[in-house]
Every structure is written in C-alpha cells, then in structure tokens.
Coordinates of C-alpha atoms and ligand atoms in Angstrom, one line a residue:
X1 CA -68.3 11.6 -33.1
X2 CA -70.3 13.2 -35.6
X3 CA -70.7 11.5 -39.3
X4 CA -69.6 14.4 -41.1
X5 CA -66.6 15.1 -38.6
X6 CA -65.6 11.4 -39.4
X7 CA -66.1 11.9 -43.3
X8 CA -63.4 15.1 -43.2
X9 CA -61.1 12.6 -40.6
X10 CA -61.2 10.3 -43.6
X11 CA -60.3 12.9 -46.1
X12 CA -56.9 13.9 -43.7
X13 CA -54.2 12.4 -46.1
X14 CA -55.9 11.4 -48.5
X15 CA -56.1 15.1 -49.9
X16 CA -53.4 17.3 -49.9
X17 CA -55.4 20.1 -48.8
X18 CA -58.7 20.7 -47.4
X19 CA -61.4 23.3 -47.8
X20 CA -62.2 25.4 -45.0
X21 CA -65.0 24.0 -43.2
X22 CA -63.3 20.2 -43.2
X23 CA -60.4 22.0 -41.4
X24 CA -62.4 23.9 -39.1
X25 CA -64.3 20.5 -38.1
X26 CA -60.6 18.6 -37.5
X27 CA -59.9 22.0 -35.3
X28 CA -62.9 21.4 -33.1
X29 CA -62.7 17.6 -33.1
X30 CA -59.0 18.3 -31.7
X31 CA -60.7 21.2 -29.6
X32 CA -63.2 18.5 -28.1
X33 CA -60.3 16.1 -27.0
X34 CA -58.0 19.5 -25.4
X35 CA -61.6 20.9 -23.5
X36 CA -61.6 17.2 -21.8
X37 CA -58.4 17.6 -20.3
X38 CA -58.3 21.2 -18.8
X39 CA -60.6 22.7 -16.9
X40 CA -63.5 25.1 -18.3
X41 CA -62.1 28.6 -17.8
X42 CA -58.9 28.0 -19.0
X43 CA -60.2 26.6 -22.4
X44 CA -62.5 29.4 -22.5
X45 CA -59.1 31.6 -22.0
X46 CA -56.5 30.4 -24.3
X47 CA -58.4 27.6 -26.4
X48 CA -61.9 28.9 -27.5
X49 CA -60.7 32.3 -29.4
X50 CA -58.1 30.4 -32.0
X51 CA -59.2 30.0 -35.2
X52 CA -58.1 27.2 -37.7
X53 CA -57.0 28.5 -40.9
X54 CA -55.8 25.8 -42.8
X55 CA -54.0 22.2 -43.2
X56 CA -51.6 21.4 -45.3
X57 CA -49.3 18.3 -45.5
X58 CA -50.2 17.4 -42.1
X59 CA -49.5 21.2 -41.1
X60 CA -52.1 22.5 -39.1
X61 CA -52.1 26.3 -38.8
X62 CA -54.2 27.8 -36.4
X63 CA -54.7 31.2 -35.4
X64 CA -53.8 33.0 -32.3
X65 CA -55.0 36.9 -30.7
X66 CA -51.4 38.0 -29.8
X67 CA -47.6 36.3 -29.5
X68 CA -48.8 36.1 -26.2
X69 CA -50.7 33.1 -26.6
X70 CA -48.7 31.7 -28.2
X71 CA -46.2 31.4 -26.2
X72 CA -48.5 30.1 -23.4
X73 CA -49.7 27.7 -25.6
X74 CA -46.4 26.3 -26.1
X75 CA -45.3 26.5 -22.7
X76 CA -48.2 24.9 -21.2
X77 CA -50.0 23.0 -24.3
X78 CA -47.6 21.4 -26.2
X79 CA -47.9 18.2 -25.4
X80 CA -51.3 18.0 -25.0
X81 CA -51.6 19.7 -28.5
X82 CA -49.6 17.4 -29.8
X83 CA -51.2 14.2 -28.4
X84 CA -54.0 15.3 -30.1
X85 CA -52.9 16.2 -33.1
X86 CA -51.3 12.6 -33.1
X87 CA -54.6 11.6 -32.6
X88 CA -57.0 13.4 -35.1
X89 CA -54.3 14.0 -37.7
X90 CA -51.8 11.4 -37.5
X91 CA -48.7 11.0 -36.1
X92 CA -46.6 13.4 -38.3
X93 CA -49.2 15.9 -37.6
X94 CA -47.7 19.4 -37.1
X95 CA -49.1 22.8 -35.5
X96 CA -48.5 26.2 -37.0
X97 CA -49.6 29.4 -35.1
X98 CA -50.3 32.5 -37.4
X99 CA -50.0 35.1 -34.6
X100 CA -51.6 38.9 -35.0
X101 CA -48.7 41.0 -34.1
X102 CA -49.1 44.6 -33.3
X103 CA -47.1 47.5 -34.8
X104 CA -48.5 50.3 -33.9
X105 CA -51.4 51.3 -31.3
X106 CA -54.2 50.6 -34.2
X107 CA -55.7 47.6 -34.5
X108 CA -55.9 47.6 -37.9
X109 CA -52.3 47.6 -38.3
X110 CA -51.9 44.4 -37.2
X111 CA -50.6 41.7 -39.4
X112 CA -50.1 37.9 -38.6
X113 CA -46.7 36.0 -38.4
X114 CA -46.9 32.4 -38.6
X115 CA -44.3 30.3 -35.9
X116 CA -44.2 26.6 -36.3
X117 CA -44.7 24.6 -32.8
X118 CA -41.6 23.1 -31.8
X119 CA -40.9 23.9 -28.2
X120 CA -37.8 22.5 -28.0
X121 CA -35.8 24.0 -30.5
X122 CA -37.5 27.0 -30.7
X123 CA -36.3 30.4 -28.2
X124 CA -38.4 33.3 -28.4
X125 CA -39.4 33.9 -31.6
X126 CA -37.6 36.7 -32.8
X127 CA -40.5 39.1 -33.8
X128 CA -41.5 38.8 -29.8
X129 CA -41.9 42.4 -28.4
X130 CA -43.3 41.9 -24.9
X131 CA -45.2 45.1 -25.3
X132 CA -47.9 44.1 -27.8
X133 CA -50.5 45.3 -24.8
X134 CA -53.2 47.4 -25.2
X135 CA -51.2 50.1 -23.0
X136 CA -48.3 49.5 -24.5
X137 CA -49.1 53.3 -26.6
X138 CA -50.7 55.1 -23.6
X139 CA -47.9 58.0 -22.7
X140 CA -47.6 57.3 -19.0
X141 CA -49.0 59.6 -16.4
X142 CA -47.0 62.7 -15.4
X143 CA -48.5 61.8 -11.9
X144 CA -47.3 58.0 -12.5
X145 CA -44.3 58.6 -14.3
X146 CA -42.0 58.8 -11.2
X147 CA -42.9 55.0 -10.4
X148 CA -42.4 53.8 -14.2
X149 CA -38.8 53.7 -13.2
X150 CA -39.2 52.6 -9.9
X151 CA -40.9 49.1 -8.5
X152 CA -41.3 50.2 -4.6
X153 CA -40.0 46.9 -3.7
X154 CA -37.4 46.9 -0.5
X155 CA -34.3 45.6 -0.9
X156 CA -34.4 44.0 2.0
X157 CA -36.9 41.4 2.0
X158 CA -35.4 38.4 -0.2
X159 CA -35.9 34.8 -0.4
X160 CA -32.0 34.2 0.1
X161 CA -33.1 35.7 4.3
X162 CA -36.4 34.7 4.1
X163 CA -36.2 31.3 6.8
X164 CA -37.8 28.3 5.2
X165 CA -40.2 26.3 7.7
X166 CA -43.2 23.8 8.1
X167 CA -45.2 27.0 8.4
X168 CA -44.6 28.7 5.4
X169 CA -43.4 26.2 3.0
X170 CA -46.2 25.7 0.5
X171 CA -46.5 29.6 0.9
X172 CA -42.6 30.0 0.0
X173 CA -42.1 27.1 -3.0
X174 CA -45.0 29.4 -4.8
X175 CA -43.1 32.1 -4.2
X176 CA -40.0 31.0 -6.0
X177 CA -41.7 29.1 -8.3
X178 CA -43.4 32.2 -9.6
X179 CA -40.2 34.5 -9.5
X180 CA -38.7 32.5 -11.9
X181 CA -41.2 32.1 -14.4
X182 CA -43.7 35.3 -13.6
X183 CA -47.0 34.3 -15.6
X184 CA -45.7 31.1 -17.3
X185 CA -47.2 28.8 -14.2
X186 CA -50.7 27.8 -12.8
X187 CA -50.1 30.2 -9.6
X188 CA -51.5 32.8 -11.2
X189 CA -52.9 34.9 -9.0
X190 CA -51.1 33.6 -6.1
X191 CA -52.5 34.9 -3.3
X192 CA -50.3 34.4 -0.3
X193 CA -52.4 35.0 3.2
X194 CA -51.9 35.0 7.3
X195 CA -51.6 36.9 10.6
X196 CA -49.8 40.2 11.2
X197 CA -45.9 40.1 10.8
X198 CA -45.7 36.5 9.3
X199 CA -44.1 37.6 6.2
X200 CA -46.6 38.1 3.6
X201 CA -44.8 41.1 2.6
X202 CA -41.5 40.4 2.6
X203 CA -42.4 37.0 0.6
X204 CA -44.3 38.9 -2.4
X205 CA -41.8 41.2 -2.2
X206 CA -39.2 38.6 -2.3
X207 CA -40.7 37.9 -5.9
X208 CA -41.2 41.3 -7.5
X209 CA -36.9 41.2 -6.4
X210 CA -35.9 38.0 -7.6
X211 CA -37.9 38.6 -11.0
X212 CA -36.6 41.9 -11.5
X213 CA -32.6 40.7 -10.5
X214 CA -32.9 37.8 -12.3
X215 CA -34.4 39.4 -15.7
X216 CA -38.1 36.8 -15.9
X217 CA -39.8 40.3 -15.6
X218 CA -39.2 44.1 -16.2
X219 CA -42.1 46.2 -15.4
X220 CA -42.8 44.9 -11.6
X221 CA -45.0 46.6 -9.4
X222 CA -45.7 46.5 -5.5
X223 CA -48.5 48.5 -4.2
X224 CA -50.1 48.5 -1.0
X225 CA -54.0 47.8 -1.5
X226 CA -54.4 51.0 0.3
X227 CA -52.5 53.0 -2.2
X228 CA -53.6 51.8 -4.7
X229 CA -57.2 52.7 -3.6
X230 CA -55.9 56.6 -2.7
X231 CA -54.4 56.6 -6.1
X232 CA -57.7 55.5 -7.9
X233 CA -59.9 57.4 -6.0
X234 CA -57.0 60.4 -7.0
X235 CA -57.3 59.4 -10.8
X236 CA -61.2 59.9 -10.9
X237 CA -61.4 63.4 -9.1
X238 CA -58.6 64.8 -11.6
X239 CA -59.8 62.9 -14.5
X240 CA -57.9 60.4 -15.4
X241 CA -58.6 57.4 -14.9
X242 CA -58.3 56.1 -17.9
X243 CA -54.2 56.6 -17.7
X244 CA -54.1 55.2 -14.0
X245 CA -56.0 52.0 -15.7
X246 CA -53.3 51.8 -18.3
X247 CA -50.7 52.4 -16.2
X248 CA -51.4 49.2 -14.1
X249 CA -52.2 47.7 -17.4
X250 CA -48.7 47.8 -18.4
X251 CA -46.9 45.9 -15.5
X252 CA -45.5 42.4 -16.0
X253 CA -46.0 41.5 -12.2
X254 CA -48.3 42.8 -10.3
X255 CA -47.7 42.6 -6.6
X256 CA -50.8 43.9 -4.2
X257 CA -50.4 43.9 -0.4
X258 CA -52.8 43.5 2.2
X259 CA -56.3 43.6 -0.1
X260 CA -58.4 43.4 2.7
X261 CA -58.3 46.9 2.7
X262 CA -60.6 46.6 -0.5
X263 CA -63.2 45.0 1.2
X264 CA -66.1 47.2 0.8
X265 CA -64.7 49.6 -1.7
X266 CA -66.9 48.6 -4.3
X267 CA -65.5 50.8 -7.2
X268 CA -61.9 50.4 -6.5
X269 CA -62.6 46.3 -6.7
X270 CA -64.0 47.4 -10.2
X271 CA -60.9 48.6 -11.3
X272 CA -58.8 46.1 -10.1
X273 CA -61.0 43.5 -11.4
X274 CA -60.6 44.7 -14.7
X275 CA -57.2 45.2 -14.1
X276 CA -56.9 41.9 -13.3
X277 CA -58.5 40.1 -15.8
X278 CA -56.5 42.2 -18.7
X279 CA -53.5 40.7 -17.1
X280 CA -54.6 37.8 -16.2
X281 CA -55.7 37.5 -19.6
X282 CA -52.0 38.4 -21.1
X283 CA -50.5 35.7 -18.4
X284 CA -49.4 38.6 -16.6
X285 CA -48.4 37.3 -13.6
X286 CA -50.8 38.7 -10.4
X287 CA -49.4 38.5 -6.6
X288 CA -51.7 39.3 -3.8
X289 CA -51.8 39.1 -0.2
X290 CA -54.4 38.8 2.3
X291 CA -54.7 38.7 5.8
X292 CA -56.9 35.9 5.8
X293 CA -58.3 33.4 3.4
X294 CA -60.3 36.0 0.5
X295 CA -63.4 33.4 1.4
X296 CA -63.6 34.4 4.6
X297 CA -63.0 38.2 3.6
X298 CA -66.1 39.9 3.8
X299 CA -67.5 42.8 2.0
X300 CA -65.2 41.1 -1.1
X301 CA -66.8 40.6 -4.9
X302 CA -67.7 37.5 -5.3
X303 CA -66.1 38.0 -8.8
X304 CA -63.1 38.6 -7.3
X305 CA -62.6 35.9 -4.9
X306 CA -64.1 33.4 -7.6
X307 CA -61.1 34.7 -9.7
X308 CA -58.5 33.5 -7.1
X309 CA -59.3 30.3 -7.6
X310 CA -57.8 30.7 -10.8
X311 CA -54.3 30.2 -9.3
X312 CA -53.0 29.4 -5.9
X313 CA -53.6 30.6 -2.7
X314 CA -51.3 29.2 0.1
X315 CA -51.5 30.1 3.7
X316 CA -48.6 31.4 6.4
X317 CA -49.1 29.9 9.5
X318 CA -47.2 31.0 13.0
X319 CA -43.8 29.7 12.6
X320 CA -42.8 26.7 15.0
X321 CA -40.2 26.7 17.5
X322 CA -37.6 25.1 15.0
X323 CA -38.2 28.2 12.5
X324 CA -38.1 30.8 15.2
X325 CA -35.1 29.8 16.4
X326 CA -33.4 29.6 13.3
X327 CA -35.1 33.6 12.5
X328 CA -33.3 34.7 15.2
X329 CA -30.1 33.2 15.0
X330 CA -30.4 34.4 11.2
X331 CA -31.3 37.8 12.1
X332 CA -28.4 37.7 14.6
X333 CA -26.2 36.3 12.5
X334 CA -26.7 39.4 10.0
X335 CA -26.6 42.4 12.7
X336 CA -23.4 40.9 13.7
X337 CA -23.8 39.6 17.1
X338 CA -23.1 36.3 18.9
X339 CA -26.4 35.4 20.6
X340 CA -26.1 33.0 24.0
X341 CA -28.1 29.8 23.0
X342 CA -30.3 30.0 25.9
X343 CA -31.1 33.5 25.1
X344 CA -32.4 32.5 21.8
X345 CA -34.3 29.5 22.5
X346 CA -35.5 32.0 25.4
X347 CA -37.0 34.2 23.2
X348 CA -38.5 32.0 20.6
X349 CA -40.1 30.0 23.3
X350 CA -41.9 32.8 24.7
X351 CA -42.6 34.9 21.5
X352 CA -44.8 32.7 19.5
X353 CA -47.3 34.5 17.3
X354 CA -45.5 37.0 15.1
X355 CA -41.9 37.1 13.8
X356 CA -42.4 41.2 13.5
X357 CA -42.2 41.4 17.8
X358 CA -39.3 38.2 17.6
X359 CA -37.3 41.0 15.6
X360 CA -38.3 43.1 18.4
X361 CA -36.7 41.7 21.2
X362 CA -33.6 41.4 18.6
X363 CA -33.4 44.8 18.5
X364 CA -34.6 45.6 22.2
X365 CA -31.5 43.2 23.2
X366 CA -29.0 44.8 21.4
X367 CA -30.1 48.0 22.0
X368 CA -29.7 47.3 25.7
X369 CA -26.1 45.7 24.9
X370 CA -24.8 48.9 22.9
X371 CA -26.2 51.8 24.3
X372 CA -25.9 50.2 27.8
X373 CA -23.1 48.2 27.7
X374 CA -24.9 45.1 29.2
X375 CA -24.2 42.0 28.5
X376 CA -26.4 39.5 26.5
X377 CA -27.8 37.5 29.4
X378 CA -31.2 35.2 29.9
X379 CA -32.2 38.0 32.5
X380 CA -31.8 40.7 30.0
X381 CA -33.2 38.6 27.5
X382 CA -36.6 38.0 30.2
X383 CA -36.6 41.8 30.4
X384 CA -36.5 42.8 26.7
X385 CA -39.3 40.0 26.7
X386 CA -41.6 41.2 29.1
X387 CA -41.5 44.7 27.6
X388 CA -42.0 43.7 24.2
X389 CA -44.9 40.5 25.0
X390 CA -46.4 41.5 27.9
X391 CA -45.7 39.6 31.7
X392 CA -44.3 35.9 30.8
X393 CA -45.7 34.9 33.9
X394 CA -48.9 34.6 32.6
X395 CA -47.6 31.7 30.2
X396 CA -46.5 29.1 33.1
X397 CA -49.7 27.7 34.7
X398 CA -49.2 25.5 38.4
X399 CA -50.2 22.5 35.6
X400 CA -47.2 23.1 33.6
X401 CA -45.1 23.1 37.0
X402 CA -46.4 20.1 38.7
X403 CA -45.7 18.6 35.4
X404 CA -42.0 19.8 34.9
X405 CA -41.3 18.9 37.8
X406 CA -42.7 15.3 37.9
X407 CA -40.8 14.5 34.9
X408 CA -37.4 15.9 36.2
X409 CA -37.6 13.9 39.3
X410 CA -39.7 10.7 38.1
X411 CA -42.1 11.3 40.7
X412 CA -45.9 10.4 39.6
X413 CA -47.5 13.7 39.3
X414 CA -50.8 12.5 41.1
X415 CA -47.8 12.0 43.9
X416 CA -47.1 15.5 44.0
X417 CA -50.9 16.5 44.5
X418 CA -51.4 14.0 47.4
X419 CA -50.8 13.8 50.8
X420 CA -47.5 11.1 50.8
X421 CA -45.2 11.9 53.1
X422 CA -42.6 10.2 51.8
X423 CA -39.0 12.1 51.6
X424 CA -38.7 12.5 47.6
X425 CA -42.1 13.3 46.8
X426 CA -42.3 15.9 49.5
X427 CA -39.4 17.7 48.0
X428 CA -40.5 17.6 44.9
X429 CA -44.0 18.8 46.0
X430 CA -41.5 21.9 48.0
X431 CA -39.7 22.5 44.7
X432 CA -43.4 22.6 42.7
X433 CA -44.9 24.9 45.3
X434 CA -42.1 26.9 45.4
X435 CA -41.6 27.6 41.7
X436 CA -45.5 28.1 41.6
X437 CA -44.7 30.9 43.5
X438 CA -42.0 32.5 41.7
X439 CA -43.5 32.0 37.9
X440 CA -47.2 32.4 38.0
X441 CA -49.5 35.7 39.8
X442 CA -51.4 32.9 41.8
X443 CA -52.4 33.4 45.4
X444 CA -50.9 31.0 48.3
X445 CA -54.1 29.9 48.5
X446 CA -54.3 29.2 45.2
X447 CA -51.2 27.4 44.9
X448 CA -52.7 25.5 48.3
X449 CA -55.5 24.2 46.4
X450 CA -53.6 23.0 43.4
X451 CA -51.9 20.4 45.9
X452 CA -54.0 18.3 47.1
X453 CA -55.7 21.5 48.9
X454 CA -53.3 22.5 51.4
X455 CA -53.6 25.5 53.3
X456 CA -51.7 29.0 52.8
X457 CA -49.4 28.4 55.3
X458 CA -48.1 25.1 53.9
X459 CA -47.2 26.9 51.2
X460 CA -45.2 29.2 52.9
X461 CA -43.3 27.0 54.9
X462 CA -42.5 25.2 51.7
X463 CA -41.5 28.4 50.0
X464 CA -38.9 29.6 53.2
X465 CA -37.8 25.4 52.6
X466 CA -36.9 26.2 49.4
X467 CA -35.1 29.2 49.9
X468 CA -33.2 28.3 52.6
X469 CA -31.4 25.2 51.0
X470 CA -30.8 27.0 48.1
X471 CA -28.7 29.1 49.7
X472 CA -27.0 26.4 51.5
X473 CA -26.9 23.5 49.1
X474 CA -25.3 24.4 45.6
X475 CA -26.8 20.8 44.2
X476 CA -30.0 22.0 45.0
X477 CA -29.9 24.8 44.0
X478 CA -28.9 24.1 40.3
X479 CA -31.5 21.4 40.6
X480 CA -34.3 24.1 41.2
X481 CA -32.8 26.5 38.8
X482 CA -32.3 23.9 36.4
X483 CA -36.8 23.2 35.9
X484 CA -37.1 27.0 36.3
X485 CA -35.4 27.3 33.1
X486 CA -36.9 24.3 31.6
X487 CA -40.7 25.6 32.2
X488 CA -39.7 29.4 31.1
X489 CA -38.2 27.8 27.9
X490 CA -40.9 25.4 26.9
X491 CA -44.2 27.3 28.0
Ligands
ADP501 P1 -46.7 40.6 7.3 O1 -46.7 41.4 5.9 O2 -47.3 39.2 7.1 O3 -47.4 41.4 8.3 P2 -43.9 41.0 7.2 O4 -43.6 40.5 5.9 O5 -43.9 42.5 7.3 O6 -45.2 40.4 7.8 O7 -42.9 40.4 8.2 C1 -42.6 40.9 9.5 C2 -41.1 40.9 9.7 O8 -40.7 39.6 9.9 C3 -40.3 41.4 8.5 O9 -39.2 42.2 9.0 C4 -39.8 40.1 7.9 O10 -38.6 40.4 7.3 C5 -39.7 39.2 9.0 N1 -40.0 37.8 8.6 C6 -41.2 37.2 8.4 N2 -41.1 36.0 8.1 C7 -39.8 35.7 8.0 C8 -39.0 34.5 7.7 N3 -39.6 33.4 7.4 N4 -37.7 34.6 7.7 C9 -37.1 35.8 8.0 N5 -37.7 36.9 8.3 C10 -39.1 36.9 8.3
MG502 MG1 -47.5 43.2 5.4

C-alpha cells in the first residue's frame, strides 16, 4: 500500500467529507482489492470505466456509463463490492451508483440518477428503460422491419421435449440456465457445439423460446450464420449497413446457428465481431452454435474465438443408448403411437450417431403402418432401418457372434474356435457358424477361417444343421432366435 493511499484511509471517518483526489485514491485502493478477485477482462469491462465521485458519511458514490452496469454490478458484484467496501471504508460502508441515463438519442442529453446499492430490497429501479442502447433511436430497416416483430424461432423445439442425457447435459443446464436470466450469468457467449442432428438447434432455440415465454427477454433473435452473412453482404450493396448493424444492435438475445459458415468470411466476422462486443458489452446475452469446437474451426478470427472464452462453451456428444431410447419413446409418445419395446431398443441400437435419422426411422415406421396398414413389427422396424442407415449387416462382426454366443451358452469362447468335439460346444460352434451366416456379408470361407480354420463345407453342413432342427425342434429354435436378437440389439 502506498503512504499517501494510507494517509487518506486514515482520514475515512475522521472527516465527514473528503476532497476529490482522497476519494478517488479509496476508489482505486477498493479497485485494487475487486481486480484481485476477477479475472482481467471483466475488470477491464465493468470495473475500469466507473468513476468515484464522492464519500460522504461512509457513502461511497461512484459513477457508472449506463443503468446497465449497474445492474450487472449489483447482480454479480455485490458482495464482492461490499466486502471491500467493509474493508477500505469500514463496516457501515455504503455504495451509491450515479448512473448516466439516456433520454433522447444525444449524448449530451444525458443526465445521472443516483440508486443506492442494496440488492436485496431493491427491484428494478424504476427509471430502468431497457432501451438506453445506442440503437435504441435508429428507425428500423424497412428491409428488417418484418423480423422486428418476429424472432424466427420454431415452436417446436423446447426444453420441456428436448431429452436430458449424459451426452448433452452440461450442453442443456447452460441452456436453461441462460433462458432464465439472458445476460445476467457468466455463459455469455455460450456457444453450444457437436455433430449433425444432435440438437444444437433445437437447444439454442429452446432458449430464444423459454426467454421470450417466460418474459427474461423481449427482442430475441435466431439467425442462421448463413443469413446472416446474405443479409450483410445485402446491407452493403444497397447501402445500408449502418441500419443492418443497428438492427442486430438492438436485440436482447442473440442466437446464431451454425457459425462455421463464417469461417473465411473475413468481413462478415467484422461485423459480427463488433456486434458482438456492443452486446457483449451491454450483457446482452450472445448464443452460438458450432459444429465443432471454434478452436479447431479454421479460417475463424482469432479475435473471435479468443472472445468465446468469455463465456461457456459446452459440447453435444452422440447420445447413449439410454437417451435414444428414451428420444424415441418420447417422440412416439407425442405422434400418438404405441411403439413395441423391441422395436425401440431395435432402432436405437442400430442408429447411433445422429438423433435427426433416429426421427427418421420414426417417421419411416409409421409411415409404413398408416399408409400401408402394416403392423409395427421388429421386421418392419429392420426394414425402415436398413433404408434409412444403410445394410445392418455390416454392424455384426463373426467376433461379436462367437462372443454372443459363448456367453448365452457358457461355453469358453476359445472352445468355440477349436477343434473339441464335445456335444455342447459343437452346437454352440453350429449355432455361431450359422448365425455368421445369416448376419454378416462374409464368405463360407471366411466364416471357415474364423473357427479354428475349417473348411467351406463344414460350414455348410453346419448351416443345413441348423436349419433343419429349427424346423423340427421349437426349443431350439427360440434358443437360436433368441442370440439373433441379442447381437442385432446390442451391435
Ligand atoms: P443439429 O442442429 O445439431 O444438427 P437439430 O437440433 O436440428 O440438430 O436436431 C435434429 C433433430 O433431433 C431435431 O428434430 C431435434 O428436435 C431432435 N433432437 C435432437 N436432440 C434431441 C433431444 N435431446 N431430445 C429430443 N429431440 C432431440
Ligand atoms: Mg442445426
């Protein structure tokens, strides 16, 4: 501590009031204590442009650019602000904001209102108008005005039928957490990122829906990063890019899809940098998604991805079995229809990568049932499959079987591979062989060499085995049927 910042801490109560420079040396004593605790950029944001004013029985008053900051200071400061004032001032110590309030689009019309801290018993100040932004003035484009009214957000996508799982969870608790208080926490941006049809969109849209039904924001915009690049490049050929800049400038929640469509568009990342940073500036709250991490996006500013790690970004990983499941009983559920369980698991245990082509086979099934009249079976269910991921056959490998199988019947699997003789092995090693057959594209041969290198024509007689008892023996039958359905539900 410097020796003239302690000689105007001694003068703190001792005097009633103090001239200007002791104050401003008890601000930035209190300012040196608040920059230790938070990180760099966000004292440079809301800390380094108030300005202490004066202090007067143990009332600090401090001033702030907008109401804006003041309320963020509040929300997000107040304790720490008060610690310190506890521990520079004293403990009665008090803070007072004086906050410039705008009346009309001048600057110079501004005048300062002064709002005591007090968190608790405080609601918004009533002189709050949310619309103290520089575009608050700026008439709105006629070519814009259509969407002023209007958020492009589908109705559709929710968090009430968005499916909570492992995969998405960090991903989805953002999600609400910034619906409900747009702005006012540290996920700002969030940027929510992962493959194709694992519900970026329907998660950021999921916010710009709850915010706007549940009043924490009015002016809430989605764009796709791709329109929002046609409509910039738009703005500067028919001159106007100062109104499309406003425009943007005067949302509440800003919700951008897919911005790795603005890798490499070096001008449009201008604009939305500076977009951004006006509202990130005004904790305006900034949604993105990617479809990978922005570090690993190339052809991205550096700028840009630097400023993501102002907030949050959280990841969407395939969803596991558990959560596809539950998506498609959900989905079900809501067109109506009674799914067989072992259709279900059927699906999910084949379609793995992308919820978008799980809703496919939904609606593949049920187109079959209604337009066809065919029942919901596990044989329509492999048929809708196979159109919709390609030939399951592929997934089973003669690995998988051998191993299915040795587990069903207890039988060592290095057993089924040799050349025993004795009676259960060799009809487990039948049952292998034969299913080998029926589930993957390999060759006789193939199958041959996977046991213990037996010839084609083992195979075969194995295969007609098979075949034969199954028509004869019901037991055996069900047995056979019974791993069938195991390996296609697990692999
Ligand atoms: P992305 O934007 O990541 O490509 P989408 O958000 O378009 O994916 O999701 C694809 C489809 O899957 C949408 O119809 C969406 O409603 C659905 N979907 C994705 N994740 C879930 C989930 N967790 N619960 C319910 N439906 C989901
Ligand atoms: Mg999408």
């Amino acid at each position: 501590m410097k020796l003239e910042e302690n000689a105007a801490l001694d003068a703190v109560g001792k005097v009633e009031q103090l001239n200007e420079n002791q104050v401003k040396q008890v601000w930035s004593r209190c300012l040196a204590i608040i920059k230790d605790n938070i990180n760099q950029q966000t004292f440079k944001t809301w800390f380094e442009s108030t300005v202490p004013l004066k202090l007067e029985d143990n009332k600090l008053t401090i001033r702030v650019p907008s109401q804006f900051f003041y309320e963020w200071l509040e929300e997000h400061y107040y304790s720490l602000i008060n610690r310190t004032l506890a521990e520079v001032i004293g403990e009665n110590a008090r803070l007072v904001y004086s906050v410039l309030v705008e009346d009309g689009p001048d600057e110079l019309t501004r005048h300062a209102i002064t709002i005591p801290s007090a968190k608790q018993v405080l609601g918004p100040p009533p002189t709050y108008h949310k619309d103290s932004l520089p575009p608050a003035t700026s008439p709105t484009p006629a070519a814009l005005a259509g969407r002023a009214t209007g958020s492009f957000l589908n109705a559709r996508y929710t968090f009430e039928n968005f499916i909570k799982g492992d995969s998405n969870q960090l991903a989805r608790a953002a999600a609400v957490a910034v619906a409900n208080n747009p702005g006012g926490t540290s996920f700002n941006p969030l940027v929510i990122y992962g493959g194709v049809g694992l519900g970026k969109t329907h998660l950021i849209q999921a916010i710009g829906s709850h915010a706007l039904n549940h009043q924490r924001a009015d002016k809430v915009f989605y764009v796709s990063s791709e329109k929002f690049t046609i409509e910039f490049v738009d703005a500067i050929q028919s001159d106007r890019i100062s109104e499309f800049s406003s425009f943007y400038r005067s949302i509440n929640l800003l919700i951008v899809d897919d911005i790795q469509f603005f890798a490499g568009k070096e001008k449009t990342q201008e604009i939305f940098f500076h977009t951004f940073n006006t509202l990130h500036q005004f904790g305006k709250q900034i949604v993105l998604s990617c479809d990978r991490s922005p570090k690993e996006l190339k052809g991205l500013d550096e700028r840009l991805v630097s400023r993501f790690q102002w907030g949050l970004t959280a990841d969407i990983q395939p969803p596991e079995l558990e959560t596809r499941i539950a998506i498609l009983q959900k989905k079900a559920e809501d067109d109506g229809v009674e799914l067989p369980q072992d259709v279900i698991e059927f699906i999910a245990t084949h379609v793995t990568s992308n919820i978008r082509e799980l809703e496919g086979c939904l609606i593949g099934l049920l187109a079959h049932a209604s337009l066809k009249n065919e029942e919901i079976t596990l044989d329509l269910a492999r048929h809708v499959v196979k159109t919709v991921v390609g030939d399951i056959r592929a997934h089973v490998t003669i690995e998988d079987i051998q191993r299915t199988v040795s587990e069903y019947f207890g039988t060592p699997e290095d057993l089924i591979r040799a050349k025993t003789r004795k009676q259960e092995v060799v009809i487990a090693r039948q049952i292998a062989m034969y299913i080998a057959k029926e589930l993957t594209n390999s060759s006789l041969k193939t199958i041959g060499l996977h046991f213990g290198g037996r010839d084609h024509s083992t195979v075969i007689h194995a295969y007609q085995s098979v075949e034969d008892l199954m028509k004869t023996d019901e037991r055996y039958s069900r047995t056979v049927q019974d791993i069938k359905k195991r390996l296609q539900l697990y692999h």
